[in-house]
Amino acid sequence: MRVFLIAGEASGDKLGGALMAGLRALQPKATFQGVGGAAMAAEGLTSLFEMSELSLMGLAEVLPKYRALKRRIAQTAQAVLAARPDVLVTIDSPDFCLRVARLVRAAGGTAPRMVHYVAPSVWAWRPGRAAKMAKVIDHVLALLPFEPPFMEAAGMACDFVGHPVVAEPVPQAADVAALRGRLGLDGAAPLVLVLPGSRAGEIARLGPHLGGALGPVLSAHPGARVLVPAARDVAGQVRDLVADWPGAPILLDPRGRPVEAAEADKRAAFAAADVALATSGTVALELAAADTPMVSAFDLNPLSRILVRHLIGRHPGALATPDRGNLINIVTQSDVVPEFIGARCRSDLLASGVLATLDRPDAQRAAMAEVMTALGRGGPDPGHRAAAAILARL
């Protein structure tokens, strides 16, 4: 069985790695080609080019690299056609992945079965995307339990397979204690986790707000420590960012370390933290899996911000809103996680949110447990579920 996979960012790479493991377990002779990052490389993928080239966000960030992206789209489509896979699995990153799928479909001949992993957020904005996607995609793998009806209504097969985060190893107390000891962290002092993101653009844009929020938090909790786990592809940028932050932040740098060892450290850091200040995204589910209360920050380039708010505002039935984007809040349809989006993404407001969460974490913890159950915790491994869903419909 020949499988071509495309992931464009860190969260998609993690999904791709789990899917590849599931496919290999069910089809030991499966072979893989495509585009991915460290997690997919650990499962045997040699990426066509560096995945970080695709990790762009917002109209203003994409435009300067539009021609380079078009070349990569054409190159990837040609690689798919040359590989003649049984199935093409595009993982999230729809602006890149679906353009590749269209070129493959338009080439004629016998196209591979087209599977897209991660349903587009038509429940949040741009509901017409599902109908456009149905012209090239045969089958969607959904991470959230309420997504299949949206995809099926547009004419695609869709299976809820859960999110791999619910199957990740849970750090034991000894793991957390070992990390604290290695980093010199006092177990009695509050530990504030800061997660500036995995894309260069969002780190540059949001980093100063996150760092600025630490001053008031440290004033209220003088013994608090700050820990900053960095994504591998942007660790150098994060190191430079935190150099002048207050509180002598400790950088958890994965570079030069095996993927699984670095991931184990990150999970232990999440479990050790009393509160996280994080950019909005899949990391919310990782924090929920670790039972770590959070404060969510998100902003875009001013032009992109206006466009996104306009598009969300045109979709009155959306589960997400211009002021609600954290996945814990979306799944529970609540505002239990403090969110500071757009113009409200300011250091003073973020600091207030962190202090309030440190004082009152219990409501968040109940909501996070609810979300983990909804996403499949306690059930079959999501990577294997995704693999089985692909094979069942192939």
mmCIF file of C-alpha atoms in Angstrom:
data_model
loop_
_atom_site.group_PDB
_atom_site.id
_atom_site.type_symbol
_atom_site.label_atom_id
_atom_site.label_comp_id
_atom_site.label_asym_id
_atom_site.label_seq_id
_atom_site.Cartn_x
_atom_site.Cartn_y
_atom_site.Cartn_z
ATOM 1 C CA MET A 1 0.000 0.000 0.000
ATOM 2 C CA ARG A 2 1.446 3.359 -1.080
ATOM 3 C CA VAL A 3 0.491 6.429 0.964
ATOM 4 C CA PHE A 4 1.345 10.056 0.171
ATOM 5 C CA LEU A 5 0.874 12.446 3.114
ATOM 6 C CA ILE A 6 1.115 16.234 3.332
ATOM 7 C CA ALA A 7 1.319 18.201 6.586
ATOM 8 C CA GLY A 8 2.054 21.917 6.741
ATOM 9 C CA GLU A 9 2.560 22.717 10.426
ATOM 10 C CA ALA A 10 3.496 21.199 13.771
ATOM 11 C CA SER A 11 -0.009 20.109 14.795
ATOM 12 C CA GLY A 12 -0.542 18.410 11.413
ATOM 13 C CA ASP A 13 2.829 16.717 11.699
ATOM 14 C CA LYS A 14 1.761 15.214 15.023
ATOM 15 C CA LEU A 15 -1.479 13.940 13.486
ATOM 16 C CA GLY A 16 0.457 12.542 10.550
ATOM 17 C CA GLY A 17 2.901 10.700 12.794
ATOM 18 C CA ALA A 18 0.094 9.049 14.748
ATOM 19 C CA LEU A 19 -1.720 8.110 11.530
ATOM 20 C CA MET A 20 1.425 6.599 10.027
ATOM 21 C CA ALA A 21 1.936 4.485 13.151
ATOM 22 C CA GLY A 22 -1.667 3.291 12.887
ATOM 23 C CA LEU A 23 -1.355 2.466 9.193
ATOM 24 C CA ARG A 24 1.891 0.594 9.754
ATOM 25 C CA ALA A 25 0.258 -1.470 12.512
ATOM 26 C CA LEU A 26 -2.665 -2.420 10.256
ATOM 27 C CA GLN A 27 -0.707 -2.602 6.984
ATOM 28 C CA PRO A 28 2.925 -3.498 7.817
ATOM 29 C CA LYS A 29 4.002 -3.186 4.183
ATOM 30 C CA ALA A 30 2.669 0.369 3.795
ATOM 31 C CA THR A 31 5.154 2.829 2.292
ATOM 32 C CA PHE A 32 5.096 6.590 2.826
ATOM 33 C CA GLN A 33 6.096 9.658 0.822
ATOM 34 C CA GLY A 34 5.219 13.311 1.215
ATOM 35 C CA VAL A 35 5.800 16.446 3.259
ATOM 36 C CA GLY A 36 6.029 16.496 7.036
ATOM 37 C CA GLY A 37 8.047 17.349 10.102
ATOM 38 C CA ALA A 38 9.854 15.623 12.930
ATOM 39 C CA ALA A 39 6.985 13.394 14.112
ATOM 40 C CA MET A 40 6.382 12.022 10.616
ATOM 41 C CA ALA A 41 10.129 11.638 10.035
ATOM 42 C CA ALA A 42 10.267 9.513 13.182
ATOM 43 C CA GLU A 43 7.772 7.169 11.481
ATOM 44 C CA GLY A 44 9.911 6.886 8.357
ATOM 45 C CA LEU A 45 8.935 9.829 6.139
ATOM 46 C CA THR A 46 11.614 11.672 4.167
ATOM 47 C CA SER A 47 10.042 15.067 3.532
ATOM 48 C CA LEU A 48 10.020 16.458 0.004
ATOM 49 C CA PHE A 49 11.139 19.814 1.497
ATOM 50 C CA GLU A 50 11.202 21.502 4.892
ATOM 51 C CA MET A 51 7.677 21.636 6.311
ATOM 52 C CA SER A 52 8.470 24.980 7.983
ATOM 53 C CA GLU A 53 8.186 26.653 4.555
ATOM 54 C CA LEU A 54 4.410 26.119 4.799
ATOM 55 C CA SER A 55 3.903 27.294 8.394
ATOM 56 C CA LEU A 56 2.554 30.720 7.489
ATOM 57 C CA MET A 57 -0.446 32.452 8.976
ATOM 58 C CA GLY A 58 -2.561 35.402 7.872
ATOM 59 C CA LEU A 59 -2.954 37.178 4.526
ATOM 60 C CA ALA A 60 -0.158 39.680 5.143
ATOM 61 C CA GLU A 61 2.290 36.879 5.971
ATOM 62 C CA VAL A 62 1.401 34.700 2.961
ATOM 63 C CA LEU A 63 1.447 37.366 0.218
ATOM 64 C CA PRO A 64 5.233 37.988 0.182
ATOM 65 C CA LYS A 65 5.852 34.244 -0.256
ATOM 66 C CA TYR A 66 2.969 33.543 -2.620
ATOM 67 C CA ARG A 67 5.119 32.680 -5.649
ATOM 68 C CA ALA A 68 7.342 30.349 -3.615
ATOM 69 C CA LEU A 69 4.247 28.623 -2.236
ATOM 70 C CA LYS A 70 2.815 28.208 -5.740
ATOM 71 C CA ARG A 71 6.039 26.494 -6.803
ATOM 72 C CA ARG A 72 5.848 24.164 -3.811
ATOM 73 C CA ILE A 73 2.196 23.363 -4.629
ATOM 74 C CA ALA A 74 3.140 22.431 -8.195
ATOM 75 C CA GLN A 75 6.180 20.448 -7.034
ATOM 76 C CA THR A 76 4.128 18.506 -4.495
ATOM 77 C CA ALA A 77 1.356 17.728 -6.983
ATOM 78 C CA GLN A 78 3.947 16.417 -9.451
ATOM 79 C CA ALA A 79 5.453 14.247 -6.714
ATOM 80 C CA VAL A 80 2.022 12.763 -5.968
ATOM 81 C CA LEU A 81 1.428 11.983 -9.631
ATOM 82 C CA ALA A 82 4.865 10.400 -9.941
ATOM 83 C CA ALA A 83 4.365 8.289 -6.791
ATOM 84 C CA ARG A 84 0.967 6.958 -7.937
ATOM 85 C CA PRO A 85 -0.188 6.300 -4.361
ATOM 86 C CA ASP A 86 -3.268 4.352 -3.368
ATOM 87 C CA VAL A 87 -4.318 7.220 -1.132
ATOM 88 C CA LEU A 88 -3.377 10.883 -0.749
ATOM 89 C CA VAL A 89 -3.816 12.115 2.828
ATOM 90 C CA THR A 90 -3.743 15.884 3.211
ATOM 91 C CA ILE A 91 -3.494 16.970 6.833
ATOM 92 C CA ASP A 92 -5.004 20.323 7.845
ATOM 93 C CA SER A 93 -3.302 23.367 6.148
ATOM 94 C CA PRO A 94 -6.166 23.509 3.604
ATOM 95 C CA ASP A 95 -4.879 26.524 1.674
ATOM 96 C CA PHE A 96 -1.858 24.471 0.599
ATOM 97 C CA CYS A 97 -3.149 20.912 0.768
ATOM 98 C CA LEU A 98 -6.374 21.367 -1.145
ATOM 99 C CA ARG A 99 -4.603 23.213 -3.950
ATOM 100 C CA VAL A 100 -2.317 20.220 -4.323
ATOM 101 C CA ALA A 101 -5.344 17.892 -4.342
ATOM 102 C CA ARG A 102 -7.024 19.970 -7.058
ATOM 103 C CA LEU A 103 -3.977 19.753 -9.306
ATOM 104 C CA VAL A 104 -3.783 15.992 -8.798
ATOM 105 C CA ARG A 105 -7.476 15.597 -9.585
ATOM 106 C CA ALA A 106 -7.245 17.871 -12.622
ATOM 107 C CA ALA A 107 -4.368 15.842 -14.103
ATOM 108 C CA GLY A 108 -6.821 13.177 -15.196
ATOM 109 C CA GLY A 109 -6.251 9.464 -15.197
ATOM 110 C CA THR A 110 -6.871 7.358 -12.122
ATOM 111 C CA ALA A 111 -6.500 9.663 -9.149
ATOM 112 C CA PRO A 112 -5.729 8.261 -5.698
ATOM 113 C CA ARG A 113 -8.430 8.277 -3.079
ATOM 114 C CA MET A 114 -8.342 11.738 -1.509
ATOM 115 C CA VAL A 115 -8.552 11.908 2.283
ATOM 116 C CA HIS A 116 -8.368 15.124 4.276
ATOM 117 C CA TYR A 117 -7.458 14.802 7.953
ATOM 118 C CA VAL A 118 -8.989 17.583 10.084
ATOM 119 C CA ALA A 119 -12.357 18.862 8.983
ATOM 120 C CA PRO A 120 -12.377 22.540 7.967
ATOM 121 C CA SER A 121 -13.890 24.722 10.671
ATOM 122 C CA VAL A 122 -17.101 25.401 8.778
ATOM 123 C CA TRP A 123 -18.807 25.467 12.192
ATOM 124 C CA ALA A 124 -16.714 28.583 12.870
ATOM 125 C CA TRP A 125 -16.514 30.517 9.600
ATOM 126 C CA ARG A 126 -16.611 30.215 5.791
ATOM 127 C CA PRO A 127 -19.284 27.469 5.716
ATOM 128 C CA GLY A 128 -18.999 27.301 1.909
ATOM 129 C CA ARG A 129 -15.581 25.665 2.203
ATOM 130 C CA ALA A 130 -17.124 22.225 2.712
ATOM 131 C CA ALA A 131 -18.915 22.340 -0.652
ATOM 132 C CA LYS A 132 -15.725 23.467 -2.434
ATOM 133 C CA MET A 133 -13.722 20.785 -0.688
ATOM 134 C CA ALA A 134 -16.174 18.084 -1.752
ATOM 135 C CA LYS A 135 -15.134 18.642 -5.388
ATOM 136 C CA VAL A 136 -11.724 17.102 -4.697
ATOM 137 C CA ILE A 137 -11.933 15.260 -1.358
ATOM 138 C CA ASP A 138 -13.610 11.861 -0.979
ATOM 139 C CA HIS A 139 -13.265 11.285 2.759
ATOM 140 C CA VAL A 140 -12.714 13.487 5.824
ATOM 141 C CA LEU A 141 -11.267 12.428 9.173
ATOM 142 C CA ALA A 142 -12.768 14.634 11.881
ATOM 143 C CA LEU A 143 -11.191 15.461 15.233
ATOM 144 C CA LEU A 144 -14.335 16.780 16.884
ATOM 145 C CA PRO A 145 -17.522 14.749 17.408
ATOM 146 C CA PHE A 146 -19.917 17.368 16.062
ATOM 147 C CA GLU A 147 -18.155 17.724 12.668
ATOM 148 C CA PRO A 148 -19.310 14.715 10.545
ATOM 149 C CA PRO A 149 -22.799 16.058 9.765
ATOM 150 C CA PHE A 150 -21.310 19.252 8.285
ATOM 151 C CA MET A 151 -19.046 17.233 5.980
ATOM 152 C CA GLU A 152 -21.663 14.638 5.031
ATOM 153 C CA ALA A 153 -24.136 17.380 4.115
ATOM 154 C CA ALA A 154 -21.578 18.619 1.574
ATOM 155 C CA GLY A 155 -21.293 15.162 0.005
ATOM 156 C CA MET A 156 -18.152 13.694 1.582
ATOM 157 C CA ALA A 157 -17.744 10.601 3.717
ATOM 158 C CA CYS A 158 -16.667 11.576 7.215
ATOM 159 C CA ASP A 159 -15.559 9.672 10.309
ATOM 160 C CA PHE A 160 -14.968 11.080 13.778
ATOM 161 C CA VAL A 161 -11.647 9.552 14.817
ATOM 162 C CA GLY A 162 -10.842 11.574 17.939
ATOM 163 C CA HIS A 163 -7.702 13.563 18.593
ATOM 164 C CA PRO A 164 -4.288 11.933 19.200
ATOM 165 C CA VAL A 165 -3.815 14.150 22.234
ATOM 166 C CA VAL A 166 -6.117 11.881 24.250
ATOM 167 C CA ALA A 167 -3.812 8.918 23.658
ATOM 168 C CA GLU A 168 -0.530 10.607 24.515
ATOM 169 C CA PRO A 169 1.360 9.250 27.543
ATOM 170 C CA VAL A 170 0.387 10.877 30.829
ATOM 171 C CA PRO A 171 3.462 11.954 32.831
ATOM 172 C CA GLN A 172 3.829 10.264 36.206
ATOM 173 C CA ALA A 173 4.671 12.178 39.368
ATOM 174 C CA ALA A 174 8.234 10.870 39.116
ATOM 175 C CA ASP A 175 8.569 12.328 35.597
ATOM 176 C CA VAL A 176 7.401 15.735 36.789
ATOM 177 C CA ALA A 177 9.691 15.628 39.826
ATOM 178 C CA ALA A 178 12.655 14.645 37.638
ATOM 179 C CA LEU A 179 12.067 17.572 35.280
ATOM 180 C CA ARG A 180 11.697 20.003 38.184
ATOM 181 C CA GLY A 181 14.919 18.724 39.706
ATOM 182 C CA ARG A 182 16.835 18.974 36.446
ATOM 183 C CA LEU A 183 15.664 22.533 35.837
ATOM 184 C CA GLY A 184 16.079 23.655 39.446
ATOM 185 C CA LEU A 185 12.406 24.415 39.996
ATOM 186 C CA ASP A 186 11.098 24.781 43.545
ATOM 187 C CA GLY A 187 8.025 22.599 43.942
ATOM 188 C CA ALA A 188 6.327 25.137 46.242
ATOM 189 C CA ALA A 189 6.528 28.157 43.912
ATOM 190 C CA PRO A 190 3.937 28.685 41.158
ATOM 191 C CA LEU A 191 5.147 27.599 37.733
ATOM 192 C CA VAL A 192 3.918 29.707 34.795
ATOM 193 C CA LEU A 193 4.160 28.079 31.387
ATOM 194 C CA VAL A 194 4.399 30.428 28.393
ATOM 195 C CA LEU A 195 3.667 28.972 24.948
ATOM 196 C CA PRO A 196 4.313 31.544 22.201
ATOM 197 C CA GLY A 197 3.353 29.270 19.297
ATOM 198 C CA SER A 198 4.999 27.270 16.538
ATOM 199 C CA ARG A 199 4.930 29.789 13.681
ATOM 200 C CA ALA A 200 7.514 32.545 13.267
ATOM 201 C CA GLY A 201 4.866 35.171 12.498
ATOM 202 C CA GLU A 202 2.708 34.555 15.553
ATOM 203 C CA ILE A 203 5.765 34.422 17.821
ATOM 204 C CA ALA A 204 6.957 37.804 16.566
ATOM 205 C CA ARG A 205 3.475 39.293 16.862
ATOM 206 C CA LEU A 206 2.306 37.817 20.172
ATOM 207 C CA GLY A 207 5.608 37.322 21.984
ATOM 208 C CA PRO A 208 5.927 40.901 23.288
ATOM 209 C CA HIS A 209 2.380 40.756 24.737
ATOM 210 C CA LEU A 210 3.099 37.449 26.468
ATOM 211 C CA GLY A 211 6.373 38.680 27.889
ATOM 212 C CA GLY A 212 4.801 41.937 29.020
ATOM 213 C CA ALA A 213 2.180 40.029 31.007
ATOM 214 C CA LEU A 214 4.816 38.409 33.213
ATOM 215 C CA GLY A 215 5.752 41.535 35.167
ATOM 216 C CA PRO A 216 2.415 41.905 37.030
ATOM 217 C CA VAL A 217 2.214 38.133 37.587
ATOM 218 C CA LEU A 218 5.688 38.022 39.121
ATOM 219 C CA SER A 219 4.911 41.065 41.256
ATOM 220 C CA ALA A 220 1.889 39.267 42.710
ATOM 221 C CA HIS A 221 3.818 35.976 43.056
ATOM 222 C CA PRO A 222 7.490 36.906 43.626
ATOM 223 C CA GLY A 223 8.616 33.278 43.868
ATOM 224 C CA ALA A 224 6.977 32.190 40.625
ATOM 225 C CA ARG A 225 9.113 30.666 37.875
ATOM 226 C CA VAL A 226 8.595 30.915 34.132
ATOM 227 C CA LEU A 227 9.109 27.970 31.780
ATOM 228 C CA VAL A 228 8.960 28.329 27.983
ATOM 229 C CA PRO A 229 8.795 25.113 25.914
ATOM 230 C CA ALA A 230 9.784 25.924 22.321
ATOM 231 C CA ALA A 231 8.764 24.155 19.113
ATOM 232 C CA ARG A 232 11.782 22.654 17.379
ATOM 233 C CA ASP A 233 11.557 24.711 14.164
ATOM 234 C CA VAL A 234 11.375 28.075 15.981
ATOM 235 C CA ALA A 235 13.479 27.405 19.085
ATOM 236 C CA GLY A 236 16.155 29.912 18.080
ATOM 237 C CA GLN A 237 13.575 32.648 17.620
ATOM 238 C CA VAL A 238 11.971 31.844 20.981
ATOM 239 C CA ARG A 239 15.378 31.885 22.700
ATOM 240 C CA ASP A 240 15.983 35.421 21.404
ATOM 241 C CA LEU A 241 12.447 36.474 22.343
ATOM 242 C CA VAL A 242 12.674 35.480 26.020
ATOM 243 C CA ALA A 243 16.203 36.800 26.598
ATOM 244 C CA ASP A 244 14.948 40.055 28.123
ATOM 245 C CA TRP A 245 11.733 38.792 29.732
ATOM 246 C CA PRO A 246 11.395 39.210 33.498
ATOM 247 C CA GLY A 247 11.700 36.252 35.834
ATOM 248 C CA ALA A 248 14.724 34.630 34.119
ATOM 249 C CA PRO A 249 12.601 32.288 31.982
ATOM 250 C CA ILE A 250 13.860 28.753 31.462
ATOM 251 C CA LEU A 251 13.803 27.717 27.796
ATOM 252 C CA LEU A 252 12.915 24.088 27.110
ATOM 253 C CA ASP A 253 14.812 23.650 23.836
ATOM 254 C CA PRO A 254 14.149 20.417 21.886
ATOM 255 C CA ARG A 255 16.937 20.919 19.351
ATOM 256 C CA GLY A 256 19.570 18.229 19.345
ATOM 257 C CA ARG A 257 17.373 15.835 21.316
ATOM 258 C CA PRO A 258 15.415 12.781 20.105
ATOM 259 C CA VAL A 259 11.814 13.644 19.268
ATOM 260 C CA GLU A 260 10.251 11.377 21.895
ATOM 261 C CA ALA A 261 12.573 12.564 24.668
ATOM 262 C CA ALA A 262 11.772 16.185 23.857
ATOM 263 C CA GLU A 263 8.046 15.431 23.742
ATOM 264 C CA ALA A 264 8.245 13.652 27.111
ATOM 265 C CA ASP A 265 9.895 16.727 28.617
ATOM 266 C CA LYS A 266 7.201 18.947 27.170
ATOM 267 C CA ARG A 267 4.417 16.770 28.580
ATOM 268 C CA ALA A 268 6.112 16.789 31.989
ATOM 269 C CA ALA A 269 6.401 20.581 31.803
ATOM 270 C CA PHE A 270 2.704 20.875 30.984
ATOM 271 C CA ALA A 271 1.796 18.645 33.927
ATOM 272 C CA ALA A 272 4.123 20.552 36.260
ATOM 273 C CA ALA A 273 2.675 23.989 35.483
ATOM 274 C CA ASP A 274 0.090 25.748 37.623
ATOM 275 C CA VAL A 275 -1.093 27.911 34.725
ATOM 276 C CA ALA A 276 -0.266 28.364 31.042
ATOM 277 C CA LEU A 277 -0.288 31.534 28.971
ATOM 278 C CA ALA A 278 -0.657 30.237 25.427
ATOM 279 C CA THR A 279 -1.396 31.287 21.901
ATOM 280 C CA SER A 280 -4.711 29.867 20.748
ATOM 281 C CA GLY A 281 -4.604 26.581 18.851
ATOM 282 C CA THR A 282 -4.218 22.839 19.273
ATOM 283 C CA VAL A 283 -2.041 23.458 22.327
ATOM 284 C CA ALA A 284 -5.269 24.055 24.274
ATOM 285 C CA LEU A 285 -6.022 20.341 23.965
ATOM 286 C CA GLU A 286 -2.512 19.385 25.062
ATOM 287 C CA LEU A 287 -2.933 21.549 28.143
ATOM 288 C CA ALA A 288 -6.353 20.042 28.824
ATOM 289 C CA ALA A 289 -4.844 16.559 28.583
ATOM 290 C CA ALA A 290 -2.330 17.625 31.248
ATOM 291 C CA ASP A 291 -5.086 19.180 33.410
ATOM 292 C CA THR A 292 -3.317 22.558 33.216
ATOM 293 C CA PRO A 293 -5.517 25.680 33.398
ATOM 294 C CA MET A 294 -4.768 28.248 30.734
ATOM 295 C CA VAL A 295 -5.192 31.770 29.430
ATOM 296 C CA SER A 296 -5.508 32.104 25.665
ATOM 297 C CA ALA A 297 -4.025 34.851 23.485
ATOM 298 C CA PHE A 298 -4.568 35.357 19.781
ATOM 299 C CA ASP A 299 -4.090 38.115 17.248
ATOM 300 C CA LEU A 300 -3.369 38.592 13.566
ATOM 301 C CA ASN A 301 -1.892 41.241 11.374
ATOM 302 C CA PRO A 302 -4.373 44.194 11.457
ATOM 303 C CA LEU A 303 -5.599 43.540 7.905
ATOM 304 C CA SER A 304 -6.081 39.824 8.535
ATOM 305 C CA ARG A 305 -7.828 40.633 11.826
ATOM 306 C CA ILE A 306 -10.435 42.772 10.049
ATOM 307 C CA LEU A 307 -11.043 40.128 7.362
ATOM 308 C CA VAL A 308 -11.427 37.281 9.866
ATOM 309 C CA ARG A 309 -13.850 39.188 12.091
ATOM 310 C CA HIS A 310 -15.896 40.071 8.998
ATOM 311 C CA LEU A 311 -16.039 36.459 7.808
ATOM 312 C CA ILE A 312 -16.963 35.073 11.230
ATOM 313 C CA GLY A 313 -19.584 37.800 11.639
ATOM 314 C CA ARG A 314 -21.288 36.640 8.427
ATOM 315 C CA HIS A 315 -21.862 33.155 9.858
ATOM 316 C CA PRO A 316 -24.519 33.606 12.571
ATOM 317 C CA GLY A 317 -24.726 29.880 13.352
ATOM 318 C CA ALA A 318 -21.028 29.595 14.139
ATOM 319 C CA LEU A 319 -19.892 27.720 17.234
ATOM 320 C CA ALA A 320 -16.846 29.996 17.340
ATOM 321 C CA THR A 321 -17.223 33.774 17.464
ATOM 322 C CA PRO A 322 -14.847 36.733 17.026
ATOM 323 C CA ASP A 323 -14.283 36.527 20.801
ATOM 324 C CA ARG A 324 -14.249 32.737 21.236
ATOM 325 C CA GLY A 325 -11.581 30.629 19.565
ATOM 326 C CA ASN A 326 -10.121 28.396 22.281
ATOM 327 C CA LEU A 327 -11.070 24.777 21.626
ATOM 328 C CA ILE A 328 -12.063 24.145 25.256
ATOM 329 C CA ASN A 329 -14.564 26.983 25.050
ATOM 330 C CA ILE A 330 -15.826 25.887 21.636
ATOM 331 C CA VAL A 331 -16.410 22.245 22.578
ATOM 332 C CA THR A 332 -18.110 23.182 25.865
ATOM 333 C CA GLN A 333 -19.755 26.292 24.378
ATOM 334 C CA SER A 334 -18.626 28.309 27.378
ATOM 335 C CA ASP A 335 -16.152 31.029 28.264
ATOM 336 C CA VAL A 336 -14.425 29.077 31.013
ATOM 337 C CA VAL A 337 -10.971 29.765 29.531
ATOM 338 C CA PRO A 338 -10.121 33.488 29.540
ATOM 339 C CA GLU A 339 -9.504 34.574 25.945
ATOM 340 C CA PHE A 340 -7.860 37.773 24.769
ATOM 341 C CA ILE A 341 -8.298 38.123 21.032
ATOM 342 C CA GLY A 342 -7.436 40.932 18.629
ATOM 343 C CA ALA A 343 -7.506 44.359 20.240
ATOM 344 C CA ARG A 344 -7.920 42.712 23.667
ATOM 345 C CA CYS A 345 -4.650 40.811 23.287
ATOM 346 C CA ARG A 346 -2.802 43.173 25.646
ATOM 347 C CA SER A 347 -0.242 42.492 28.325
ATOM 348 C CA ASP A 348 -2.301 44.015 31.149
ATOM 349 C CA LEU A 349 -5.388 41.954 30.314
ATOM 350 C CA LEU A 350 -3.368 38.784 29.874
ATOM 351 C CA ALA A 351 -1.757 39.328 33.283
ATOM 352 C CA SER A 352 -5.164 39.769 34.915
ATOM 353 C CA GLY A 353 -6.351 36.555 33.271
ATOM 354 C CA VAL A 354 -3.336 34.602 34.528
ATOM 355 C CA LEU A 355 -3.772 35.874 38.088
ATOM 356 C CA ALA A 356 -7.502 35.083 38.087
ATOM 357 C CA THR A 357 -6.831 31.568 36.752
ATOM 358 C CA LEU A 358 -4.188 30.917 39.415
ATOM 359 C CA ASP A 359 -6.755 31.881 42.063
ATOM 360 C CA ARG A 360 -9.700 29.920 40.596
ATOM 361 C CA PRO A 361 -8.660 26.928 38.432
ATOM 362 C CA ASP A 362 -11.424 24.432 39.310
ATOM 363 C CA ALA A 363 -14.041 25.401 36.685
ATOM 364 C CA GLN A 364 -11.470 25.037 33.922
ATOM 365 C CA ARG A 365 -10.369 21.648 35.169
ATOM 366 C CA ALA A 366 -13.956 20.339 35.054
ATOM 367 C CA ALA A 367 -14.398 21.661 31.498
ATOM 368 C CA MET A 368 -11.104 20.161 30.353
ATOM 369 C CA ALA A 369 -12.079 16.733 31.675
ATOM 370 C CA GLU A 370 -15.374 17.004 29.773
ATOM 371 C CA VAL A 371 -13.527 17.843 26.556
ATOM 372 C CA MET A 372 -11.099 14.950 26.892
ATOM 373 C CA THR A 373 -14.012 12.514 27.240
ATOM 374 C CA ALA A 374 -15.726 14.026 24.188
ATOM 375 C CA LEU A 375 -12.543 13.670 22.138
ATOM 376 C CA GLY A 376 -12.200 9.964 22.851
ATOM 377 C CA ARG A 377 -10.122 9.557 26.001
ATOM 378 C CA GLY A 378 -10.531 5.994 27.232
ATOM 379 C CA GLY A 379 -11.430 4.695 23.766
ATOM 380 C CA PRO A 380 -9.347 3.294 20.890
ATOM 381 C CA ASP A 381 -6.156 5.115 19.896
ATOM 382 C CA PRO A 382 -7.130 7.952 17.499
ATOM 383 C CA GLY A 383 -4.216 7.271 15.158
ATOM 384 C CA HIS A 384 -5.382 3.680 14.771
ATOM 385 C CA ARG A 385 -8.993 4.825 14.412
ATOM 386 C CA ALA A 386 -7.943 7.179 11.619
ATOM 387 C CA ALA A 387 -5.954 4.427 9.904
ATOM 388 C CA ALA A 388 -8.852 1.967 10.184
ATOM 389 C CA ALA A 389 -11.287 4.553 8.807
ATOM 390 C CA ILE A 390 -9.061 5.113 5.752
ATOM 391 C CA LEU A 391 -8.674 1.382 5.101
ATOM 392 C CA ALA A 392 -12.377 0.672 5.588
ATOM 393 C CA ARG A 393 -13.332 3.138 2.838
ATOM 394 C CA LEU A 394 -10.363 2.612 0.503
#
